[in-house]
Structure formats: C-alpha cells, structure tokens
mmCIF file with all atom_site columns, C-alpha atoms in Angstrom:
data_model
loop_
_atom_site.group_PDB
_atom_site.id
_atom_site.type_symbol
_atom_site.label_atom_id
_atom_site.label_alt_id
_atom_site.label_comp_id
_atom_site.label_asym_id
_atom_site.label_entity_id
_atom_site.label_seq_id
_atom_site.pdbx_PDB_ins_code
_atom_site.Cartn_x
_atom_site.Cartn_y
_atom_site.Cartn_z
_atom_site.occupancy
_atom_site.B_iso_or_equiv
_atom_site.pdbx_formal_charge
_atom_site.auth_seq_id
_atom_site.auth_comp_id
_atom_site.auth_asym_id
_atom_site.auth_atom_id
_atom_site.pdbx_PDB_model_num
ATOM 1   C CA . UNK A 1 1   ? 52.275 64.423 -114.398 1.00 74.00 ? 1   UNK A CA 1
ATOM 2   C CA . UNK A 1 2   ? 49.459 66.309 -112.548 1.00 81.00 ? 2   UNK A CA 1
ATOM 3   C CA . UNK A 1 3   ? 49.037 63.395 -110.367 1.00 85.00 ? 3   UNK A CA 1
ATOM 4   C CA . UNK A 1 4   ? 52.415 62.926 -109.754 1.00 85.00 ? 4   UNK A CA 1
ATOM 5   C CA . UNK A 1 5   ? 53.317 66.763 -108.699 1.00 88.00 ? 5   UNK A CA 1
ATOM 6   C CA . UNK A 1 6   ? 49.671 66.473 -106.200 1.00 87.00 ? 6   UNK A CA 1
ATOM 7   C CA . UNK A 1 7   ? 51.154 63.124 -104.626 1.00 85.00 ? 7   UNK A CA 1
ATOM 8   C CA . UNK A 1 8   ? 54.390 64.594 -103.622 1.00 86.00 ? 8   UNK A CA 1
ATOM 9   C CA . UNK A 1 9   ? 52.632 67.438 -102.304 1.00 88.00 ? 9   UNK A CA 1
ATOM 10  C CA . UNK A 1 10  ? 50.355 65.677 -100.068 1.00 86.00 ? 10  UNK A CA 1
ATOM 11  C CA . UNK A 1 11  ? 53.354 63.584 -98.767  1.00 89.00 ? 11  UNK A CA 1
ATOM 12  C CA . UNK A 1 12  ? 55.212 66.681 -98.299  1.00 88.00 ? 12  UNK A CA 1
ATOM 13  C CA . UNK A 1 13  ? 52.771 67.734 -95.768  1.00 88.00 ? 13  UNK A CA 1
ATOM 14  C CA . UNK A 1 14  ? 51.947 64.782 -94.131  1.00 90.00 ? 14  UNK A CA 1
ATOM 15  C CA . UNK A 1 15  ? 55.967 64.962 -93.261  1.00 91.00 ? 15  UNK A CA 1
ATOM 16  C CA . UNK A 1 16  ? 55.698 68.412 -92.007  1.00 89.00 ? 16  UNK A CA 1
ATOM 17  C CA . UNK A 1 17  ? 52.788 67.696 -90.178  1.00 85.00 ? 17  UNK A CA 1
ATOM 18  C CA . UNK A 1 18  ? 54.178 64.639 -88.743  1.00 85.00 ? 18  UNK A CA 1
ATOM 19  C CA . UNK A 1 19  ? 56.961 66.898 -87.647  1.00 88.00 ? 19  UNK A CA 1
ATOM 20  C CA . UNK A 1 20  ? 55.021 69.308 -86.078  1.00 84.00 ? 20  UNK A CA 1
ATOM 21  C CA . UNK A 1 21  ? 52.779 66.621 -84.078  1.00 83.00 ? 21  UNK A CA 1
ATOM 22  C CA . UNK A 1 22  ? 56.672 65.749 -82.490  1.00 84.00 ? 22  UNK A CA 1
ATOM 23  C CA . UNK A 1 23  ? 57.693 68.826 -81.468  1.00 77.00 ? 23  UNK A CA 1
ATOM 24  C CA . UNK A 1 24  ? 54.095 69.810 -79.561  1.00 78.00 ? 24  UNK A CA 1
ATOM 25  C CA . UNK A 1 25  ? 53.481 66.051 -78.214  1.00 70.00 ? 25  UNK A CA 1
ATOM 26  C CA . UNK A 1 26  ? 56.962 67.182 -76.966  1.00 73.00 ? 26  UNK A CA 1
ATOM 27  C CA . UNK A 1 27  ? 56.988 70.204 -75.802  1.00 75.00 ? 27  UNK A CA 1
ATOM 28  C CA . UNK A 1 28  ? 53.562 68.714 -74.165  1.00 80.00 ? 28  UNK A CA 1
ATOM 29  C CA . UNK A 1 29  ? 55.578 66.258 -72.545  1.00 80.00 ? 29  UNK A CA 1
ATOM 30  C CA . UNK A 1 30  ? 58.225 68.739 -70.950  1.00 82.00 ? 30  UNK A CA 1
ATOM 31  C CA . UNK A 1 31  ? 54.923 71.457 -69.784  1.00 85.00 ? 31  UNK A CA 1
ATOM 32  C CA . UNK A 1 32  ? 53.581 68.863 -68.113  1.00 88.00 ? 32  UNK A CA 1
ATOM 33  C CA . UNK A 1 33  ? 56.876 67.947 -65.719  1.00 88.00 ? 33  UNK A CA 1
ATOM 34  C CA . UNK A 1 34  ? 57.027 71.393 -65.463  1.00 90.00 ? 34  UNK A CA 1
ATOM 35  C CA . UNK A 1 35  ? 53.128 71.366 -63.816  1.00 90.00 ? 35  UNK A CA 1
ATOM 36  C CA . UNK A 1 36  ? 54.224 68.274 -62.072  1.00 90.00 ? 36  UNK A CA 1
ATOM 37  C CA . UNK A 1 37  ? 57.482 69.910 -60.648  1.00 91.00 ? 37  UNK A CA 1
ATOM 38  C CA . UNK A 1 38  ? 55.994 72.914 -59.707  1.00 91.00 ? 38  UNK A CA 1
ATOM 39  C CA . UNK A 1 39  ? 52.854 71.706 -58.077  1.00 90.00 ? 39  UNK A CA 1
ATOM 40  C CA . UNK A 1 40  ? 54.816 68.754 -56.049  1.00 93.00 ? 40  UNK A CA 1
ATOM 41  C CA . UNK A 1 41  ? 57.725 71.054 -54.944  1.00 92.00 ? 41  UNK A CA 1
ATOM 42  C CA . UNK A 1 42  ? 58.774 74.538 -53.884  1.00 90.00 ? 42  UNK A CA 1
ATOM 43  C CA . UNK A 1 43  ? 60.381 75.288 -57.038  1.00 92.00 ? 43  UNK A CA 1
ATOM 44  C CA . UNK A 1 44  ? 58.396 78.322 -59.015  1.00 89.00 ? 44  UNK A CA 1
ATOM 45  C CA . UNK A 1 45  ? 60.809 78.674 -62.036  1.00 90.00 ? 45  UNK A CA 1
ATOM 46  C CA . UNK A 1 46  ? 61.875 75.656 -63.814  1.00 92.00 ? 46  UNK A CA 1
ATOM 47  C CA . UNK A 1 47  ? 65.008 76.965 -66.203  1.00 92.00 ? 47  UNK A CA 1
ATOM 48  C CA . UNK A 1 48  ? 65.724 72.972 -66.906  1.00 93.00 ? 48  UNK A CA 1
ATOM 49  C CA . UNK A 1 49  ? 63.984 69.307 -66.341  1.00 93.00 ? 49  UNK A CA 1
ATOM 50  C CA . UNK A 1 50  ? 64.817 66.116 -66.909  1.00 93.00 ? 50  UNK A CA 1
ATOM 51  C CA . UNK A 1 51  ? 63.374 62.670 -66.393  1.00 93.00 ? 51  UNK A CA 1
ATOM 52  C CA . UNK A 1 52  ? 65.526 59.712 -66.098  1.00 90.00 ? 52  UNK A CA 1
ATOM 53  C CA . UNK A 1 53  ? 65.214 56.399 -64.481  1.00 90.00 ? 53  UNK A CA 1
ATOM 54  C CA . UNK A 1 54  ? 62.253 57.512 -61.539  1.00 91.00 ? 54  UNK A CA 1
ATOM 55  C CA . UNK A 1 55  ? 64.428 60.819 -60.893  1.00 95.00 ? 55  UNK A CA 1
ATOM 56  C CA . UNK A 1 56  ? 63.591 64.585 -61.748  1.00 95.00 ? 56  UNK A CA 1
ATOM 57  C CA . UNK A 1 57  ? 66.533 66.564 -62.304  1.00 96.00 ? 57  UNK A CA 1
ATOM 58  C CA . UNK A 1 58  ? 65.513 70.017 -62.412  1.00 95.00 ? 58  UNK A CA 1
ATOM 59  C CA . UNK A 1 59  ? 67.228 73.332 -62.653  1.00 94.00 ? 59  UNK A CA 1
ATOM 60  C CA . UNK A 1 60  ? 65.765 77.664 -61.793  1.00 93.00 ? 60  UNK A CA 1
ATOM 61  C CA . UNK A 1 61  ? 67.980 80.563 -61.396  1.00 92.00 ? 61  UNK A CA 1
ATOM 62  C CA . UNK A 1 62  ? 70.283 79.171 -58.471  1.00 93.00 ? 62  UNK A CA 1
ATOM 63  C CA . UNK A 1 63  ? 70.386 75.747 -57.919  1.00 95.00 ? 63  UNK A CA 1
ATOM 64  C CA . UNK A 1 64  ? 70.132 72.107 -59.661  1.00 96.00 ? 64  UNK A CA 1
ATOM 65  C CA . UNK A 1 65  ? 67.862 69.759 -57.885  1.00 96.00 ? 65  UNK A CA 1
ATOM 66  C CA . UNK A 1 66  ? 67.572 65.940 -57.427  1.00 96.00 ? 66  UNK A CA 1
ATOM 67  C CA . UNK A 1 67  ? 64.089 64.433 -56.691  1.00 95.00 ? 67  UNK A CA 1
ATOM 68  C CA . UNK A 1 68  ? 62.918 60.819 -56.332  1.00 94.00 ? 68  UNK A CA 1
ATOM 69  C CA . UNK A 1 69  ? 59.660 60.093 -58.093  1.00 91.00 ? 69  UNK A CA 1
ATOM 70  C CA . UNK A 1 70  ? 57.857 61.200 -54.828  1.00 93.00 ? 70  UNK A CA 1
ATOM 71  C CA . UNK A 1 71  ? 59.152 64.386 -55.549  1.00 93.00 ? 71  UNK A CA 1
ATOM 72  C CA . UNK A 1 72  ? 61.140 64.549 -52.559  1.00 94.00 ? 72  UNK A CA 1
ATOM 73  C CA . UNK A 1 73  ? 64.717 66.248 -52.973  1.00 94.00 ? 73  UNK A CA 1
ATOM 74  C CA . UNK A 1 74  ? 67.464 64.186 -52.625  1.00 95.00 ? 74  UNK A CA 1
ATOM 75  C CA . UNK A 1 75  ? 70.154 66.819 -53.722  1.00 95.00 ? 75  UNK A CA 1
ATOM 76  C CA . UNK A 1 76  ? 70.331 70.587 -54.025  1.00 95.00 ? 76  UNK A CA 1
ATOM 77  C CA . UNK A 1 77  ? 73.406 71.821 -55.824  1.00 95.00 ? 77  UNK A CA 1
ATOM 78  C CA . UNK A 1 78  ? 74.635 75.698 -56.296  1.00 95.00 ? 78  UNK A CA 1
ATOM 79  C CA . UNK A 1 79  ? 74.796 76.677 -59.800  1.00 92.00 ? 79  UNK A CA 1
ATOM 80  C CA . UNK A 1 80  ? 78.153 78.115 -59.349  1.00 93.00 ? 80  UNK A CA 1
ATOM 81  C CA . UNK A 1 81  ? 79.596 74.638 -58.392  1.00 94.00 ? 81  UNK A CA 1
ATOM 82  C CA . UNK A 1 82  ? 78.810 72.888 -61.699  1.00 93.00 ? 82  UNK A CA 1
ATOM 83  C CA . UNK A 1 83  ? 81.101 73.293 -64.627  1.00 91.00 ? 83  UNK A CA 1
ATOM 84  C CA . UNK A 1 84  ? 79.055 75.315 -67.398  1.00 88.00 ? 84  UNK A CA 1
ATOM 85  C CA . UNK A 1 85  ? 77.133 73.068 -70.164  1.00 88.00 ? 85  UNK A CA 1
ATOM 86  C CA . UNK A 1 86  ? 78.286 74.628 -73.547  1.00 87.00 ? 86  UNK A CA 1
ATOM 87  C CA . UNK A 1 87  ? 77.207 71.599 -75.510  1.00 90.00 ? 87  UNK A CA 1
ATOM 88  C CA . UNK A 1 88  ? 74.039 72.044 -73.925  1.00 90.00 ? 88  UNK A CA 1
ATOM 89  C CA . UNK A 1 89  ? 74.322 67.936 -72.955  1.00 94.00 ? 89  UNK A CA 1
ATOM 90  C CA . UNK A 1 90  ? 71.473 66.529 -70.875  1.00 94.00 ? 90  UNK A CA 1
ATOM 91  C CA . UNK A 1 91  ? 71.817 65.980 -67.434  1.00 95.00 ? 91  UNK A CA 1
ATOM 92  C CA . UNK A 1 92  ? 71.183 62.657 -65.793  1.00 95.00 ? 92  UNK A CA 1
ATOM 93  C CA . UNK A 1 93  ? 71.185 60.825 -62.639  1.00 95.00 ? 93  UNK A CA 1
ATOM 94  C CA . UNK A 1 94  ? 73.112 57.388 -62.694  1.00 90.00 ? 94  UNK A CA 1
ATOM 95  C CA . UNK A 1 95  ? 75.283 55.175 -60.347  1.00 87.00 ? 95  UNK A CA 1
ATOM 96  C CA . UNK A 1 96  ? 75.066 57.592 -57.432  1.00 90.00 ? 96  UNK A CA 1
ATOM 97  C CA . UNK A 1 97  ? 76.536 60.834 -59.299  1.00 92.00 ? 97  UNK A CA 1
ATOM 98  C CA . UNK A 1 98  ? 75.128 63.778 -61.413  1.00 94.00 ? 98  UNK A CA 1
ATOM 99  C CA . UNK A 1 99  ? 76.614 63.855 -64.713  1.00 95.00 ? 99  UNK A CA 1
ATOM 100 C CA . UNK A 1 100 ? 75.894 65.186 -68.366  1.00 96.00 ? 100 UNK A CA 1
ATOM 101 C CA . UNK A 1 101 ? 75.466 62.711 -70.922  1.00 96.00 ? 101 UNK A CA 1
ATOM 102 C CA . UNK A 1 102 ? 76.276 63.194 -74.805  1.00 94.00 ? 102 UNK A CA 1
ATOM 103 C CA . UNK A 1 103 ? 75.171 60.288 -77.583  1.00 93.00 ? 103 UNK A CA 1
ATOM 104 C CA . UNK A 1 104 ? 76.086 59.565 -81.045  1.00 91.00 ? 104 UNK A CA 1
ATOM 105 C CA . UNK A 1 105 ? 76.728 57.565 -83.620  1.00 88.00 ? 105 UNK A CA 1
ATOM 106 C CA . UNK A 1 106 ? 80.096 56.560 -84.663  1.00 86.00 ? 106 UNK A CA 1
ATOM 107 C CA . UNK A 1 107 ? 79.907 54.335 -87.903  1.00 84.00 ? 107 UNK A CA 1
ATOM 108 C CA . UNK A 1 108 ? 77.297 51.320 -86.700  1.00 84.00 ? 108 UNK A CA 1
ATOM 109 C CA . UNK A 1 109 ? 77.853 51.637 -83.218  1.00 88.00 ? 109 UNK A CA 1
ATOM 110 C CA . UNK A 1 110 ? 75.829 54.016 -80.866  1.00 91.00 ? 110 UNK A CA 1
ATOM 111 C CA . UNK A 1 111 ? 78.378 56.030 -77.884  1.00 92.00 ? 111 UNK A CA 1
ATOM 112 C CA . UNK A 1 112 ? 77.609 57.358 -75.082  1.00 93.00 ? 112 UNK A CA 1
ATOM 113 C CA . UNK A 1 113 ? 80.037 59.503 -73.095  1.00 95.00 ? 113 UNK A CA 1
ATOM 114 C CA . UNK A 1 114 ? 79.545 60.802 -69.564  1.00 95.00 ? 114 UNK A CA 1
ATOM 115 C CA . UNK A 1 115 ? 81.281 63.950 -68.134  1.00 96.00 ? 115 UNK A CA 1
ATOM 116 C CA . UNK A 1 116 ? 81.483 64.928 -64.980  1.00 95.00 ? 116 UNK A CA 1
ATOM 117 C CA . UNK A 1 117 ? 78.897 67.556 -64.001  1.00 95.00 ? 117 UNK A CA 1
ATOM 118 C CA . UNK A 1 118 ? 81.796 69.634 -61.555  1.00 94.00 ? 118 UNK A CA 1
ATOM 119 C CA . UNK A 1 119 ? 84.889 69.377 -64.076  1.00 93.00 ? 119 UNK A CA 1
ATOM 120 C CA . UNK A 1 120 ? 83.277 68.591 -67.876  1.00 92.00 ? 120 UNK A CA 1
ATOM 121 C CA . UNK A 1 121 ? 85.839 65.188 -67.618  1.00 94.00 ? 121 UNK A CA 1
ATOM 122 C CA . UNK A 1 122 ? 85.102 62.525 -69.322  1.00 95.00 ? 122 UNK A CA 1
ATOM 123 C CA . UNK A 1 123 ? 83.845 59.660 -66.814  1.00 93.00 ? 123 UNK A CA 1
ATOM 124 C CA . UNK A 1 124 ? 83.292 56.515 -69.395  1.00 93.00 ? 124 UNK A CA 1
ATOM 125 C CA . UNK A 1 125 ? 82.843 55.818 -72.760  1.00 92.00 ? 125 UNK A CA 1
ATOM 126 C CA . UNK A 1 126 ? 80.095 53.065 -73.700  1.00 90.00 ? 126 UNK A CA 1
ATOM 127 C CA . UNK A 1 127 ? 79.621 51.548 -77.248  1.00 90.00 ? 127 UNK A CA 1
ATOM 128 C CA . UNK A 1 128 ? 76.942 50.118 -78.207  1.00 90.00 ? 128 UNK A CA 1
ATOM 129 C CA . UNK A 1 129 ? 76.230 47.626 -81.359  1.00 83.00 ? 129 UNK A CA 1
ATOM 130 C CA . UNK A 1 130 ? 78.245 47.468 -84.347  1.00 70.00 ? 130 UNK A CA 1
ATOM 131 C CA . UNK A 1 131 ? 82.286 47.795 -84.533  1.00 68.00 ? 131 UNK A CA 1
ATOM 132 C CA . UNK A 1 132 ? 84.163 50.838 -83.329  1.00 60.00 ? 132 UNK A CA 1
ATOM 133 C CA . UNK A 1 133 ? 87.169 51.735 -84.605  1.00 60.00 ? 133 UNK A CA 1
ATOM 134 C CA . UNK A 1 134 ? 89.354 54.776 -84.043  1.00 61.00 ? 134 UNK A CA 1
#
C-alpha cells in the first residue's frame, strides 16, 4: 500500500513538473520574439506577437504591425480600425488579409474558423479529419 501511495506521488509530480517545463519553454519562446522584435524594429512595447508562416504579427499601445521574416513592416494598422478581440483569438497572416483565427474540436473533426480582423465576420469554416455533422 506504501508503495502504491509513493508511486502515485512521484507521478503526480513528474505531471506537474512536466507542466511547468511547458509553460516556461513557452513563455521562453514568446520573450525571445519579443527580444527579436524589439531589437530588429522600432517597436519598444510589444502588448501582442505572433509567429505564423515567416510573418511577425505584433501589436503596442497604438497600432498592429505586419513584418516579413526580415523584420521589415509590411503593414501598420490603427488599433481603432480593428474590431475588438473578446475571445482573445490569435491573430494570423494568411492569403493576403489579417484575420483572427479560432480552433476546436467538434466530435472527430478539428475546425478552424476565420473572422475578419475589421468586422469579427466569419470568413471560412475548415474541417479537418473525421465527420462533421450539425
């Protein structure tokens, strides 16, 4: 019984510190475009970053930026033109547009669903795997 009460302990924390190894390696991971942004660009206060296919997107105070993986800016857009995030979506760059992108599972099959970044409309639905039904 001893044993058995010492065994699920130690696997208890190994998950917890397996958990905690995640959330620094990735909070590591987001300081570090942060250093990248920052050093490469003019930007001094990064509210928001994201990384997605060669392309920063990356938020401060007043404007949403676009840069290529040479950290040149492609796109600066005022704050007060983009529709407010209140599902706190992430924001990606894809087919030539800005837009906020939400996943999850339905069933077996993986959705994603893009909204517009200016209007919070829904752009397209994609399904992945598995069956969807209604």
């Amino acid at each position: 019984m001893k044993r058995l009460i010492k065994a699920f302990i130690v696997s208890l924390l190994i998950i917890i510190f397996g958990i905690m190894y995640m959330v620094i390696d990735n909070n590591n991971y987001n300081n570090k475009l942060k250093k990248k942004i920052i050093s490469n660009t003019d930007i001094k206060n990064v509210n928001y970053i994201n990384k997605y296919n060669d392309y920063y997107i990356v938020k401060d105070n007043n404007y949403l930026y676009l840069f290529n993986n040479k950290y040149d800016e492609l796109l600066k857009i005022d704050k007060i033109l983009l529709c407010e995030n209140n599902k706190n979506y992430d924001i990606i760059y894809n087919d030539e547009k800005l837009m906020y992108i939400s996943d999850y599972y339905k069933g077996q099959t993986l959705v994603y669903e893009y909204y517009d970044i200016y209007t919070y409309e829904l752009i397209k639905r994609v399904f992945v795997g598995g069956e969807y039904h209604e």
